[in-house]
CSV table of C-alpha atoms (C1' of nucleotides) in Angstrom, one decimal:
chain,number,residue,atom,x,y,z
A,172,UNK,CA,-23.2,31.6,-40.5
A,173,UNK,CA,-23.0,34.1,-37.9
A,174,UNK,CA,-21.9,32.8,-34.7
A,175,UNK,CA,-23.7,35.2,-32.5
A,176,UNK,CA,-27.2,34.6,-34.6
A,177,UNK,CA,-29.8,33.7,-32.1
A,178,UNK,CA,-32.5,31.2,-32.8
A,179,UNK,CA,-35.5,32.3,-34.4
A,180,UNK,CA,-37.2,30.0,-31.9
A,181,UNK,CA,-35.6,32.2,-29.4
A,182,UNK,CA,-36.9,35.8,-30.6
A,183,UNK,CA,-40.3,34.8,-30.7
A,184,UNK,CA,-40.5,33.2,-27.8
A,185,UNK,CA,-39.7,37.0,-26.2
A,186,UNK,CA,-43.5,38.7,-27.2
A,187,UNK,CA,-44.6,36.2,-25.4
A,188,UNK,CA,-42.5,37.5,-22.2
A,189,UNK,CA,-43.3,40.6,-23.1
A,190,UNK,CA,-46.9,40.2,-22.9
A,191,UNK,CA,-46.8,38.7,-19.6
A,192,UNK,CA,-44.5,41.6,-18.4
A,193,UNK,CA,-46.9,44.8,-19.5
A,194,UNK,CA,-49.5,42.2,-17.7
A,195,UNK,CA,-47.8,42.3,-14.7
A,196,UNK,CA,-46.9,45.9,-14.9
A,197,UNK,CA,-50.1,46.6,-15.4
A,198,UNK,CA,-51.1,44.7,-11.9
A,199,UNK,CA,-48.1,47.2,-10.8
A,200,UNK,CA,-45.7,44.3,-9.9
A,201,UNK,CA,-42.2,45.2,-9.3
A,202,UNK,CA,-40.4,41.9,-9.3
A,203,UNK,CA,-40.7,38.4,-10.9
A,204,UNK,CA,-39.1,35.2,-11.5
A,205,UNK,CA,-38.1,32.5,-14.4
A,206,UNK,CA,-40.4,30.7,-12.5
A,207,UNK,CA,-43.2,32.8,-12.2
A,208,UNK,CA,-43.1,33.9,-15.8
A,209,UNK,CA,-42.4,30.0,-17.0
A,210,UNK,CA,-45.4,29.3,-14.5
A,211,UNK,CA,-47.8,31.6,-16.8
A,212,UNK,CA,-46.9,30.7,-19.8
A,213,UNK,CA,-46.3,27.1,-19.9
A,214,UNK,CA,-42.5,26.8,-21.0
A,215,UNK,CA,-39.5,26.4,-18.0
A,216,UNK,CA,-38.1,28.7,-16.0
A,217,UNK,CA,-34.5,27.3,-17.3
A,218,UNK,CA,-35.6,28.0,-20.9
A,219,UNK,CA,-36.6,31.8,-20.3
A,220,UNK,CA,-32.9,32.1,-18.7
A,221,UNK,CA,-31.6,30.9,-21.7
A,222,UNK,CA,-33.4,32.8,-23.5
A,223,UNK,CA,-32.6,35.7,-21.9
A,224,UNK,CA,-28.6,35.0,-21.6
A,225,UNK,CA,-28.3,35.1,-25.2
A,226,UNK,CA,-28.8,39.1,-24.8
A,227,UNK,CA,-27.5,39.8,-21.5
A,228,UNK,CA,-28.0,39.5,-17.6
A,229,UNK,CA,-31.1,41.4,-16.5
A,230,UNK,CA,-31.9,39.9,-13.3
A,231,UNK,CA,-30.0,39.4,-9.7
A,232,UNK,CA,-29.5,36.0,-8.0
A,233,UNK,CA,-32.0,35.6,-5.1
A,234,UNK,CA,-34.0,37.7,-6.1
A,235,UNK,CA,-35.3,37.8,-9.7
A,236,UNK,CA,-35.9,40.3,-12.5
A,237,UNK,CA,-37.6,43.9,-12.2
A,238,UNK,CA,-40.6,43.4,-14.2
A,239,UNK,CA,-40.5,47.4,-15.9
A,240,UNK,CA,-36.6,46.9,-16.2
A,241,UNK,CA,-37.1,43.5,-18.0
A,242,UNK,CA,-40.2,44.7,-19.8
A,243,UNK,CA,-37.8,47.9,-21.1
A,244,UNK,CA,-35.3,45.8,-22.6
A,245,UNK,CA,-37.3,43.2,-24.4
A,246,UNK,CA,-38.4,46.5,-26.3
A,247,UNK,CA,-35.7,47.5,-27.0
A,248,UNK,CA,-34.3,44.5,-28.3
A,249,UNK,CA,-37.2,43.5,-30.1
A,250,UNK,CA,-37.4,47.0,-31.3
A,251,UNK,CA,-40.9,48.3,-30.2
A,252,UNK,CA,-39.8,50.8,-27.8
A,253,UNK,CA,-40.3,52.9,-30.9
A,254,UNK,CA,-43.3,53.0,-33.0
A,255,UNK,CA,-43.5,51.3,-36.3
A,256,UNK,CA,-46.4,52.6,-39.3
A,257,UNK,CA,-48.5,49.7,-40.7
A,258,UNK,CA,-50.5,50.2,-44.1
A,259,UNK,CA,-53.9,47.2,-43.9
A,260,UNK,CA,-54.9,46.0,-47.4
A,261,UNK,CA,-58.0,44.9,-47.4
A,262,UNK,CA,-61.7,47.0,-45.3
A,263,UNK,CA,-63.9,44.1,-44.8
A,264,UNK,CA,-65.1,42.2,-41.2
A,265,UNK,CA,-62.0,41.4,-41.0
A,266,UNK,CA,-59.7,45.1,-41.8
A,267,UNK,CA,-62.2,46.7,-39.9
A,268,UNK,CA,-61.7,44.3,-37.0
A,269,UNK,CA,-58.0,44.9,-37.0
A,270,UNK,CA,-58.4,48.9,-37.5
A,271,UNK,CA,-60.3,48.7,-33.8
A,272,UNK,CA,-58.5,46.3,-32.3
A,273,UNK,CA,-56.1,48.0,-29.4
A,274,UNK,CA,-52.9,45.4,-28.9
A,275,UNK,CA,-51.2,46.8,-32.2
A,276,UNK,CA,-51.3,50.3,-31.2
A,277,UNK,CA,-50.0,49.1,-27.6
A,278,UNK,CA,-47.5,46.6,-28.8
A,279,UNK,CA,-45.5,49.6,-30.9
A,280,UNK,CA,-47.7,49.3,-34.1
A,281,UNK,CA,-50.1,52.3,-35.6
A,282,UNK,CA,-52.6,51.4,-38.7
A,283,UNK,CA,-51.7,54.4,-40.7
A,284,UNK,CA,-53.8,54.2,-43.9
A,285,UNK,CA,-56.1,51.3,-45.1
A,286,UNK,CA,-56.6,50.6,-48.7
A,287,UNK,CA,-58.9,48.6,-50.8
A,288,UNK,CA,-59.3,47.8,-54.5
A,289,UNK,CA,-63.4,47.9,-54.0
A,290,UNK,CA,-64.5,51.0,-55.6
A,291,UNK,CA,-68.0,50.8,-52.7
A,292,UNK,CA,-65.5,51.0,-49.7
A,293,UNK,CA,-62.7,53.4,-51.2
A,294,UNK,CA,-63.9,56.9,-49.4
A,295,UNK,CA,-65.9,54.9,-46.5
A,296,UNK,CA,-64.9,56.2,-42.9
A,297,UNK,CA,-63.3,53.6,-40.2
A,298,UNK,CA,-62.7,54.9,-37.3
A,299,UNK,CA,-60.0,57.7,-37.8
A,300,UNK,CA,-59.4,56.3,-41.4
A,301,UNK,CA,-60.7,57.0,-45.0
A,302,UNK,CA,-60.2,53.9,-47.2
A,303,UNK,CA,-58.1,54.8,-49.5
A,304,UNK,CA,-57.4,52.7,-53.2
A,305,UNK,CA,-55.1,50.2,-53.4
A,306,UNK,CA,-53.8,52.5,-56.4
A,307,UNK,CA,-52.0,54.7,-54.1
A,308,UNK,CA,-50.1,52.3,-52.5
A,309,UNK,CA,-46.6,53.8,-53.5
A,310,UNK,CA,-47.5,57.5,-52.4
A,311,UNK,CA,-48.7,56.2,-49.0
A,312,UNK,CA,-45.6,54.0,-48.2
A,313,UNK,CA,-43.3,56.7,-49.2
A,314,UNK,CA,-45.4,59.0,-47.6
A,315,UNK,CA,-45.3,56.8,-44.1
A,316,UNK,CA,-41.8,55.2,-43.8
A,317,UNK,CA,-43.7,52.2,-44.0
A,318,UNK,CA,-41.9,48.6,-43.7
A,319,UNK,CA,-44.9,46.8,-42.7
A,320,UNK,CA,-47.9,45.7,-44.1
A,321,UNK,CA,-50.8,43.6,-42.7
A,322,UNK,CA,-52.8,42.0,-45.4
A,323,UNK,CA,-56.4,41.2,-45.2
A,324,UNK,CA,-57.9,40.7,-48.1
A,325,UNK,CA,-59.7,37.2,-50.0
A,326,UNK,CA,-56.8,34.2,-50.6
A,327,UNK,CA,-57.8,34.8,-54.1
A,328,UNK,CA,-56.5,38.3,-54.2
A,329,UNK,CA,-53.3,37.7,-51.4
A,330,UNK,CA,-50.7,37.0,-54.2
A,331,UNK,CA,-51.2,40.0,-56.2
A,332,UNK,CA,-51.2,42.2,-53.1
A,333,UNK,CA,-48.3,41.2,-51.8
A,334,UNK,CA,-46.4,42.1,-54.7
A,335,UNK,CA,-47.8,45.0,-54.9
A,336,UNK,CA,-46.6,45.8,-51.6
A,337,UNK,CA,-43.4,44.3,-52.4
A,338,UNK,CA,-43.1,46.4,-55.1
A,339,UNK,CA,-44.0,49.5,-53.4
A,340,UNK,CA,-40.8,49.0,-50.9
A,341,UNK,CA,-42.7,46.9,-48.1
A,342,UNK,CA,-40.2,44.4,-47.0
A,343,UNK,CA,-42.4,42.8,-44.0
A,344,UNK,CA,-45.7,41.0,-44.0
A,345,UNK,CA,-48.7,39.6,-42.0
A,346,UNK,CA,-51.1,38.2,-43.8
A,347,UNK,CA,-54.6,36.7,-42.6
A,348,UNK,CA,-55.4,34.9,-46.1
A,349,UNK,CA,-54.9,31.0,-45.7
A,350,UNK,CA,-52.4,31.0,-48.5
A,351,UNK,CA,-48.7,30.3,-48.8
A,352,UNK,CA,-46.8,33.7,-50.3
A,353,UNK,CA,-44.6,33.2,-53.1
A,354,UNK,CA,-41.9,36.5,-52.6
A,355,UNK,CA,-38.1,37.2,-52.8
A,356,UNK,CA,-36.1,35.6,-50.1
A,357,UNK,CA,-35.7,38.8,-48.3
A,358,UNK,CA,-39.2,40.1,-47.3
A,359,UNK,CA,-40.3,38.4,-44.0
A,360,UNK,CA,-43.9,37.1,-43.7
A,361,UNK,CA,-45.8,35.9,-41.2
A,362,UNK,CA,-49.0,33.9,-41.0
A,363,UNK,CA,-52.4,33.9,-39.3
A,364,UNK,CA,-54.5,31.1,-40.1
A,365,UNK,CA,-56.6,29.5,-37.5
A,366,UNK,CA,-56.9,26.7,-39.3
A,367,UNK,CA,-53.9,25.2,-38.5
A,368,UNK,CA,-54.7,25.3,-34.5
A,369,UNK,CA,-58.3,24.2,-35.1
A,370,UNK,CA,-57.5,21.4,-37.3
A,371,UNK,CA,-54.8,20.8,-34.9
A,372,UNK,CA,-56.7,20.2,-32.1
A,373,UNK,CA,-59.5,17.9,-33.9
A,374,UNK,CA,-56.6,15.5,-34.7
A,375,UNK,CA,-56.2,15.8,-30.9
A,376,UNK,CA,-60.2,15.3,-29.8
A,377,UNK,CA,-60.6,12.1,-31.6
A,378,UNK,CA,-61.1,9.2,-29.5
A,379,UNK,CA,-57.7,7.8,-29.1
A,380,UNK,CA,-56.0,10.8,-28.0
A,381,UNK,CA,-58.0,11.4,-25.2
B,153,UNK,CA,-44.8,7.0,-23.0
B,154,UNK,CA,-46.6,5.6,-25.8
B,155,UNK,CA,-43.8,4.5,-29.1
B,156,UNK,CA,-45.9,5.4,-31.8
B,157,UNK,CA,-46.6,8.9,-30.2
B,158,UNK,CA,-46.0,11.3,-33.4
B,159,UNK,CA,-44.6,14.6,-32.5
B,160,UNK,CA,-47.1,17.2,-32.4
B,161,UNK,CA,-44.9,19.5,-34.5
B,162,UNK,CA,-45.7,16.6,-37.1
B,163,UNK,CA,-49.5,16.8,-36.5
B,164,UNK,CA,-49.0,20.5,-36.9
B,165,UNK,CA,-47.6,20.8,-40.7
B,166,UNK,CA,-50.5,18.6,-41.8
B,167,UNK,CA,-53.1,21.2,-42.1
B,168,UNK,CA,-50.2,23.1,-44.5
B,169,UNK,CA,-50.3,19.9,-46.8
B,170,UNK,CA,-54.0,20.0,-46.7
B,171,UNK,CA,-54.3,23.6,-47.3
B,172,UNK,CA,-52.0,23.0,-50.5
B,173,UNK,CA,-53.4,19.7,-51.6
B,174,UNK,CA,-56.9,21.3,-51.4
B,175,UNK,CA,-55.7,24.4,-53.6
B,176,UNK,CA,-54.5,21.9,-56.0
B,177,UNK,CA,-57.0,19.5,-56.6
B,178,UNK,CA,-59.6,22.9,-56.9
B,179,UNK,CA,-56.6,23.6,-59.7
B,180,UNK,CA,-57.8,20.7,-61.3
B,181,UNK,CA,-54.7,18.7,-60.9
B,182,UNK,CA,-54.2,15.2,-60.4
B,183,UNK,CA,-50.6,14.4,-59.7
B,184,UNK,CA,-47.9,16.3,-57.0
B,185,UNK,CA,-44.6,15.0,-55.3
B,186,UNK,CA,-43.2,16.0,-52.2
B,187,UNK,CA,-41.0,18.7,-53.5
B,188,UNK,CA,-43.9,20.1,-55.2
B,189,UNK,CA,-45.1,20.4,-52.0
B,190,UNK,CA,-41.9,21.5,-50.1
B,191,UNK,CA,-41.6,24.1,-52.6
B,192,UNK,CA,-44.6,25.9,-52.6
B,193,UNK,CA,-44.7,26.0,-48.8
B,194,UNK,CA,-41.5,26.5,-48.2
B,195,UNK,CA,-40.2,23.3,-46.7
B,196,UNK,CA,-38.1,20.0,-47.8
B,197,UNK,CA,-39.2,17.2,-49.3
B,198,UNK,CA,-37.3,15.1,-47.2
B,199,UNK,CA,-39.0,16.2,-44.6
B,200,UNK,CA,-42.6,15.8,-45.8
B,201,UNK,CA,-42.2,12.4,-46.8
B,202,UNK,CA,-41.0,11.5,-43.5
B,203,UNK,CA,-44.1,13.2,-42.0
B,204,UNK,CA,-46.4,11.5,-44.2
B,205,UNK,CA,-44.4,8.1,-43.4
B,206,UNK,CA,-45.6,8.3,-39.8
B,207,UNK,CA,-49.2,7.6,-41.3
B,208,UNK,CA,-48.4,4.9,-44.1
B,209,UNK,CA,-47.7,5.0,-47.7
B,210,UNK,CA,-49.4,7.3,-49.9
B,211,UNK,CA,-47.3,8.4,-53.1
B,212,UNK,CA,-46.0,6.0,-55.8
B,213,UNK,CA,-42.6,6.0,-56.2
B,214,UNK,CA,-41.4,7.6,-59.8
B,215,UNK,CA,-44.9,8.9,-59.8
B,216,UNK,CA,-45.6,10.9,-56.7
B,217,UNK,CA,-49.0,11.7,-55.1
B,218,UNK,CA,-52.3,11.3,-56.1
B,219,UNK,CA,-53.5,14.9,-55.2
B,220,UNK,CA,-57.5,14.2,-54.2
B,221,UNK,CA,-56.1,10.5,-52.5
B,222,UNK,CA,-53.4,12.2,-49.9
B,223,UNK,CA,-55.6,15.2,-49.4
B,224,UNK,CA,-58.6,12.8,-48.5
B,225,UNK,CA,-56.1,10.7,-46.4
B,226,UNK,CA,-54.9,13.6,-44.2
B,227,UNK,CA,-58.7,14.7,-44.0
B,228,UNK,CA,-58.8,11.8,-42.2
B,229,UNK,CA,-56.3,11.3,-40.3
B,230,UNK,CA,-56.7,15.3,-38.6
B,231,UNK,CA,-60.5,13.9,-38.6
B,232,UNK,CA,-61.8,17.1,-40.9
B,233,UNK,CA,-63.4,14.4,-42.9
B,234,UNK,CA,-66.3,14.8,-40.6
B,235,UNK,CA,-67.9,18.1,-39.3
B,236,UNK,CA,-67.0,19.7,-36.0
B,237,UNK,CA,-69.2,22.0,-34.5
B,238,UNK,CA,-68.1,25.3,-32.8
B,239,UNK,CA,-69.3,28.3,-30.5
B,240,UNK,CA,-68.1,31.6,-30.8
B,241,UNK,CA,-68.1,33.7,-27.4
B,242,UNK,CA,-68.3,37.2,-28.9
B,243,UNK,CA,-69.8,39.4,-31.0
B,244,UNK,CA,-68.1,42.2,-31.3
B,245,UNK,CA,-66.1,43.1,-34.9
B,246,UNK,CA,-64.0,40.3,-34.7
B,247,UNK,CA,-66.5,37.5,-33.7
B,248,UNK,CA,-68.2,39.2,-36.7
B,249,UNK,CA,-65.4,39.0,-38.8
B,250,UNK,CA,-64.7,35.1,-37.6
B,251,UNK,CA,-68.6,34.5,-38.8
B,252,UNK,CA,-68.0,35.4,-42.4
B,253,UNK,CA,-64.8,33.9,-42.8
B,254,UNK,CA,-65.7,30.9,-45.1
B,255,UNK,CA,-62.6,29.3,-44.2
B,256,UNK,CA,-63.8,27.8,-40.9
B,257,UNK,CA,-66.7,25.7,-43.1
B,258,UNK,CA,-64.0,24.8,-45.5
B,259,UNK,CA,-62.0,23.1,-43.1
B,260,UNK,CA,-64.3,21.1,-41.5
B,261,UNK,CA,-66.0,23.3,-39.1
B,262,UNK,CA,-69.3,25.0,-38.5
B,263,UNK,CA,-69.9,27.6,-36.2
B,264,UNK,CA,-73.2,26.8,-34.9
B,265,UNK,CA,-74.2,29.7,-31.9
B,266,UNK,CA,-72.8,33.1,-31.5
B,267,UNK,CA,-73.1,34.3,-27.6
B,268,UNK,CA,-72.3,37.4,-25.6
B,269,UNK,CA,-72.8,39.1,-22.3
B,270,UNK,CA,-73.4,42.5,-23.9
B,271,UNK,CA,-77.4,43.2,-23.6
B,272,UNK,CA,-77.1,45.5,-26.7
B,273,UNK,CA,-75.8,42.3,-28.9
B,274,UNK,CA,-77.9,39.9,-27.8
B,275,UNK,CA,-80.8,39.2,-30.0
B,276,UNK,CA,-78.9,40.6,-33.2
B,277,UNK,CA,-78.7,39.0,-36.3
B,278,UNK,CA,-75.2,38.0,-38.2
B,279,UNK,CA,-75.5,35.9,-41.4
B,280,UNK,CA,-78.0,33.0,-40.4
B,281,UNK,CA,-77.0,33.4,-35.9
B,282,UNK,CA,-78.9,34.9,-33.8
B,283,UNK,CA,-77.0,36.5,-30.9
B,284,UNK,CA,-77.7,34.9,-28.2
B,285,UNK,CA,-77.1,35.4,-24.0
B,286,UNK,CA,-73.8,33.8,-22.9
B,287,UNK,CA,-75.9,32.7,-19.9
B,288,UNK,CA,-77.1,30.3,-22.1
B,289,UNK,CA,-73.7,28.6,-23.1
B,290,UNK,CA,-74.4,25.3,-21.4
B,291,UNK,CA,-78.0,24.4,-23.2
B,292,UNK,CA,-75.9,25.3,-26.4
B,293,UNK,CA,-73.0,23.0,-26.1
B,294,UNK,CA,-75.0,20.1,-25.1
B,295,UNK,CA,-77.9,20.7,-27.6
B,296,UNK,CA,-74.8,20.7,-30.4
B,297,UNK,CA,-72.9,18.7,-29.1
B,298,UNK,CA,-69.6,20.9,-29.3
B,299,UNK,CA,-66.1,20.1,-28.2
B,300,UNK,CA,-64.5,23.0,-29.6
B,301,UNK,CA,-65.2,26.6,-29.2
B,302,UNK,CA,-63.8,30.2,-30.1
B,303,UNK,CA,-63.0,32.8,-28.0
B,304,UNK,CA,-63.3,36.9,-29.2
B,305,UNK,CA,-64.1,38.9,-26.3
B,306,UNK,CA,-61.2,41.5,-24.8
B,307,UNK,CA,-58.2,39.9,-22.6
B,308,UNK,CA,-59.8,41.1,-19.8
B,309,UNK,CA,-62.9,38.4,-20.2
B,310,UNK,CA,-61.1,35.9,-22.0
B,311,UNK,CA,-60.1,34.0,-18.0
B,312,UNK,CA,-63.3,33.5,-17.2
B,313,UNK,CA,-65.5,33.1,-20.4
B,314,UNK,CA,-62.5,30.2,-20.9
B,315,UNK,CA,-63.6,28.6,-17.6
B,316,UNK,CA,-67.2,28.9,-18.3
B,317,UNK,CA,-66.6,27.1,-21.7
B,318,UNK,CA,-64.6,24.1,-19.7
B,319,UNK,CA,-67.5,23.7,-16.6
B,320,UNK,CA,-69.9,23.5,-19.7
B,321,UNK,CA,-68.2,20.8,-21.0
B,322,UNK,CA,-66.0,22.3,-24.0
B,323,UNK,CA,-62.5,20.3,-24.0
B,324,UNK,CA,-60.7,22.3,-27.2
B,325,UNK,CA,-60.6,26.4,-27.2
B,326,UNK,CA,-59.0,28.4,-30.7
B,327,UNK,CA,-58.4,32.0,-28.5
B,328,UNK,CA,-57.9,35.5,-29.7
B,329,UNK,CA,-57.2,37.1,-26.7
B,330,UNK,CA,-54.0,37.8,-26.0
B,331,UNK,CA,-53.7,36.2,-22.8
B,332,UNK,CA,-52.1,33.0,-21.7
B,333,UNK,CA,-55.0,31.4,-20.6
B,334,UNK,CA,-55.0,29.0,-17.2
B,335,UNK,CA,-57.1,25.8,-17.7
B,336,UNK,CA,-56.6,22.0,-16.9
B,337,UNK,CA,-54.3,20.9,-18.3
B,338,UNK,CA,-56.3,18.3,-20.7
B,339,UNK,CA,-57.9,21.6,-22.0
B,340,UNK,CA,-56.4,22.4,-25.8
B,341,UNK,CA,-55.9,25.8,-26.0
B,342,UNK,CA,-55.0,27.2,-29.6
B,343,UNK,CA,-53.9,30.9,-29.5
B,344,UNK,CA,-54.1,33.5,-32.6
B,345,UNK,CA,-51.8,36.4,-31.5
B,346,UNK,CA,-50.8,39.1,-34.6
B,347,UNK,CA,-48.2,40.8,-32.1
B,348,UNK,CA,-46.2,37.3,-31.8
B,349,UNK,CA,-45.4,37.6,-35.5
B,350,UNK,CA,-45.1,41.6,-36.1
B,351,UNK,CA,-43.2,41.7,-33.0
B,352,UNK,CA,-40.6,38.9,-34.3
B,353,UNK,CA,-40.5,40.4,-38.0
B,354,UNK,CA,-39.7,44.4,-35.8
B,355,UNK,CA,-36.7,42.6,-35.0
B,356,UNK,CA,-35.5,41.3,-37.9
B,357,UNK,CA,-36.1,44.7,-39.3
B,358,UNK,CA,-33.5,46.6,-37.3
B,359,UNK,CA,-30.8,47.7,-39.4
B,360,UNK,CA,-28.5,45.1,-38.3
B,361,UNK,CA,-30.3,42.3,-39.5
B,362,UNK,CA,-31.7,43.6,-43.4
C,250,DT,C1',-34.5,0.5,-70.0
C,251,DA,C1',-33.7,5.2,-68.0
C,252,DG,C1',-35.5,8.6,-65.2
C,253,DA,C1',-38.1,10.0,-61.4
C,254,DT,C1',-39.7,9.8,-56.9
C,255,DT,C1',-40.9,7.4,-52.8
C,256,DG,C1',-40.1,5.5,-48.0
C,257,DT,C1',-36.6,4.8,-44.6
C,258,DT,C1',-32.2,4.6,-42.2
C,259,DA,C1',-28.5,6.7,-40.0
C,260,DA,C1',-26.0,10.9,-39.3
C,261,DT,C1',-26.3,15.5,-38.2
C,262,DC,C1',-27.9,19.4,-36.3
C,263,DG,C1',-30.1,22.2,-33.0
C,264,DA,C1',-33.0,22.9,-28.9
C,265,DT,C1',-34.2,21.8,-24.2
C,266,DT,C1',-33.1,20.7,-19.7
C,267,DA,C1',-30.5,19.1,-15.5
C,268,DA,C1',-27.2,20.5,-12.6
C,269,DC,C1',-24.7,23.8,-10.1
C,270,DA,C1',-21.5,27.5,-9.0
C,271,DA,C1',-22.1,32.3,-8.2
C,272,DT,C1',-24.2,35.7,-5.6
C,273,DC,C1',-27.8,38.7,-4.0
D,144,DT,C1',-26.1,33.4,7.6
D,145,DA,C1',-29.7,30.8,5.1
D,146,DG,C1',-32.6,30.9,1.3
D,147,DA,C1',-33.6,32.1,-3.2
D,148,DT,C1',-32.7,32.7,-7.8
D,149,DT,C1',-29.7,33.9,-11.6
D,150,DG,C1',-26.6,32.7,-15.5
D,151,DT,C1',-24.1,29.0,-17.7
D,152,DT,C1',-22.2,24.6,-18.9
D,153,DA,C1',-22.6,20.0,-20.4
D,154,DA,C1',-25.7,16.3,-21.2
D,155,DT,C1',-29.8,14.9,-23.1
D,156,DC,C1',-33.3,14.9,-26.1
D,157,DG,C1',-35.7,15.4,-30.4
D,158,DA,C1',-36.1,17.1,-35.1
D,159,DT,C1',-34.1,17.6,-39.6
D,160,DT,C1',-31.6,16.1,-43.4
D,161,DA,C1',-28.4,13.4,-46.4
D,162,DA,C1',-28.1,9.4,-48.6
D,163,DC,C1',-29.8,5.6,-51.0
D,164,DA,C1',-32.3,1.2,-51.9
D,165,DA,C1',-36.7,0.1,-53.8
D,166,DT,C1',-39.7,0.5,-57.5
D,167,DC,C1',-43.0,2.7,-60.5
DNA sequence: TAGATTGTTAATCGATTAACAATC
DNA sequence: TAGATTGTTAATCGATTAACAATC
């Protein structure tokens, strides 16, 4: 293995530092701490060090780190200080909640087309969108430079999309459909199901827990 | 500490073995093994059997697993073998989006009251919930007797709608707001955060990781 | 019986944390 | 200077896995 590979554990702890540094921005806060960002988020302030050592030294002894310098170089390192294009598969509740959801567009990701296979949405209007069909999906990747794709269509349907998307030259995925995705090796998925944390957590409320 | 704590990283992968166990007993099958398993999620046998060995004995050995047996026994053991009732603060596309998901009921939970703050949403109908005043949360949770409920307002709410859902006696909270929320710290949080994961896959992206 | 697969132990691997020198 | 906080090392802690006896 590569001896300079960092943790995976590691990279995705730093959105998390990232969040709470556009926060604090955003408050206009010029410095912080290990401590005060450990302090917001639950994990210690030696771990966030850590953390950060494995890709430089960003703060100063007695005094902390800038919270825009800090905030700048998570970007970059995690790559969002540009702006990556996203195709959505799938204009039900759910595409439609993503489409007008802000945190994508503000954590370095723009929606740029949204297909569907259902001949009553193709043509429908969200937002800036059209809903375009799923049939197109080579022309609009191509078309885009797109390398991610959110799915959000029925578990029924996930497998088949995905390789579709696959095929079309996606190599990254996040996918909403409560179903494990069975895809080369090399294409990086990632899951939302909040099943997991609610089911979770009911292990956690029975009686002898609390 | 107590010795036969099991590490909540175990408690965690259960509702994966569920999820698969339910997808193949609705398959019709009767028999799996741990490296079925491990395979289709992505994980060792080794290690699945010693998860499932913190809760007894389950498989027959040369035989494996009887699928509708081990999926009942983890329905127990997360406590999804009984019904858990839910709130959902917010009403907006993605509370809409939450309502329709069938995936919730599947699991073992039933959203049983919808509630906002927005005047123009209150009163509306989604599926068989009213909309109704958030003013009203504390009637709600005692009338259903819920322990658990869902957050979908903006970041900007999500602080205090959390600590309205705690005084009214709520003890487990499943967020979408991207916010670390601040609570007691006998409060279960659960967060759902998309940029976590396309963050973490925009890094693995960059040229000198493909 | 032979083959398959479990449950479990002990070894390995990897992540977290305590401690502290460096230094602003 | 005194106080604060970083960056880093080494120790600790915990999770994963290899190996295998048990047994269906």
């Amino acid at each position: 293995m590569n001896p300079l590979a960092i943790p995976e554990i590691v990279i995705r702890r730093l959105p998390l530092y990232l969040r709470v540094l556009n926060r604090l921005a955003d408050d206009g806060r010029t410095l912080t701490s290990s401590q005060e960002l450990g302090d917001t988020l639950g994990i210690s302030s030696t771990q966030i060090r850590k953390d950060l050592s494995y890709f430089g030294e960003f703060g100063k002894q007695g005094t902390g780190y800038g919270v825009r310098y800090l905030r700048d170089q998570l970007r970059q390192i995690l790559q969002v200080d540009r702006r990556w294009n996203l195709v959505l598969i799938g204009a039900g509740d759910l595409g439609r909640a993503i489409l007008r959801y802000n945190g994508f567009q503000e954590g370095g990701f723009s929606i740029v087309a949204v297909l569907d296979n259902d001949q009553e949405k193709i043509g429908r209007q969200i937002g800036k969108l059209k809903v375009q069909d799923v049939a197109k999906l080579p022309e609009v990747i191509a078309e885009h430079g797109v390398q991610i794709a959110v799915i959000a269509v029925p578990a029924s349907e996930a497998q088949e999309v995905a390789e579709a998307l696959v095929n079309a030259g996606v190599n990254a995925i996040l996918t909403y459909a409560p179903i494990t995705l069975s895809l080369p090796d090399h294409i990086r998925v990632e899951y939302i199901d909040p099943l997991i944390g609610l089911q979770t957590m009911a292990y956690y409320l029975s009686p002898g827990h609390l």
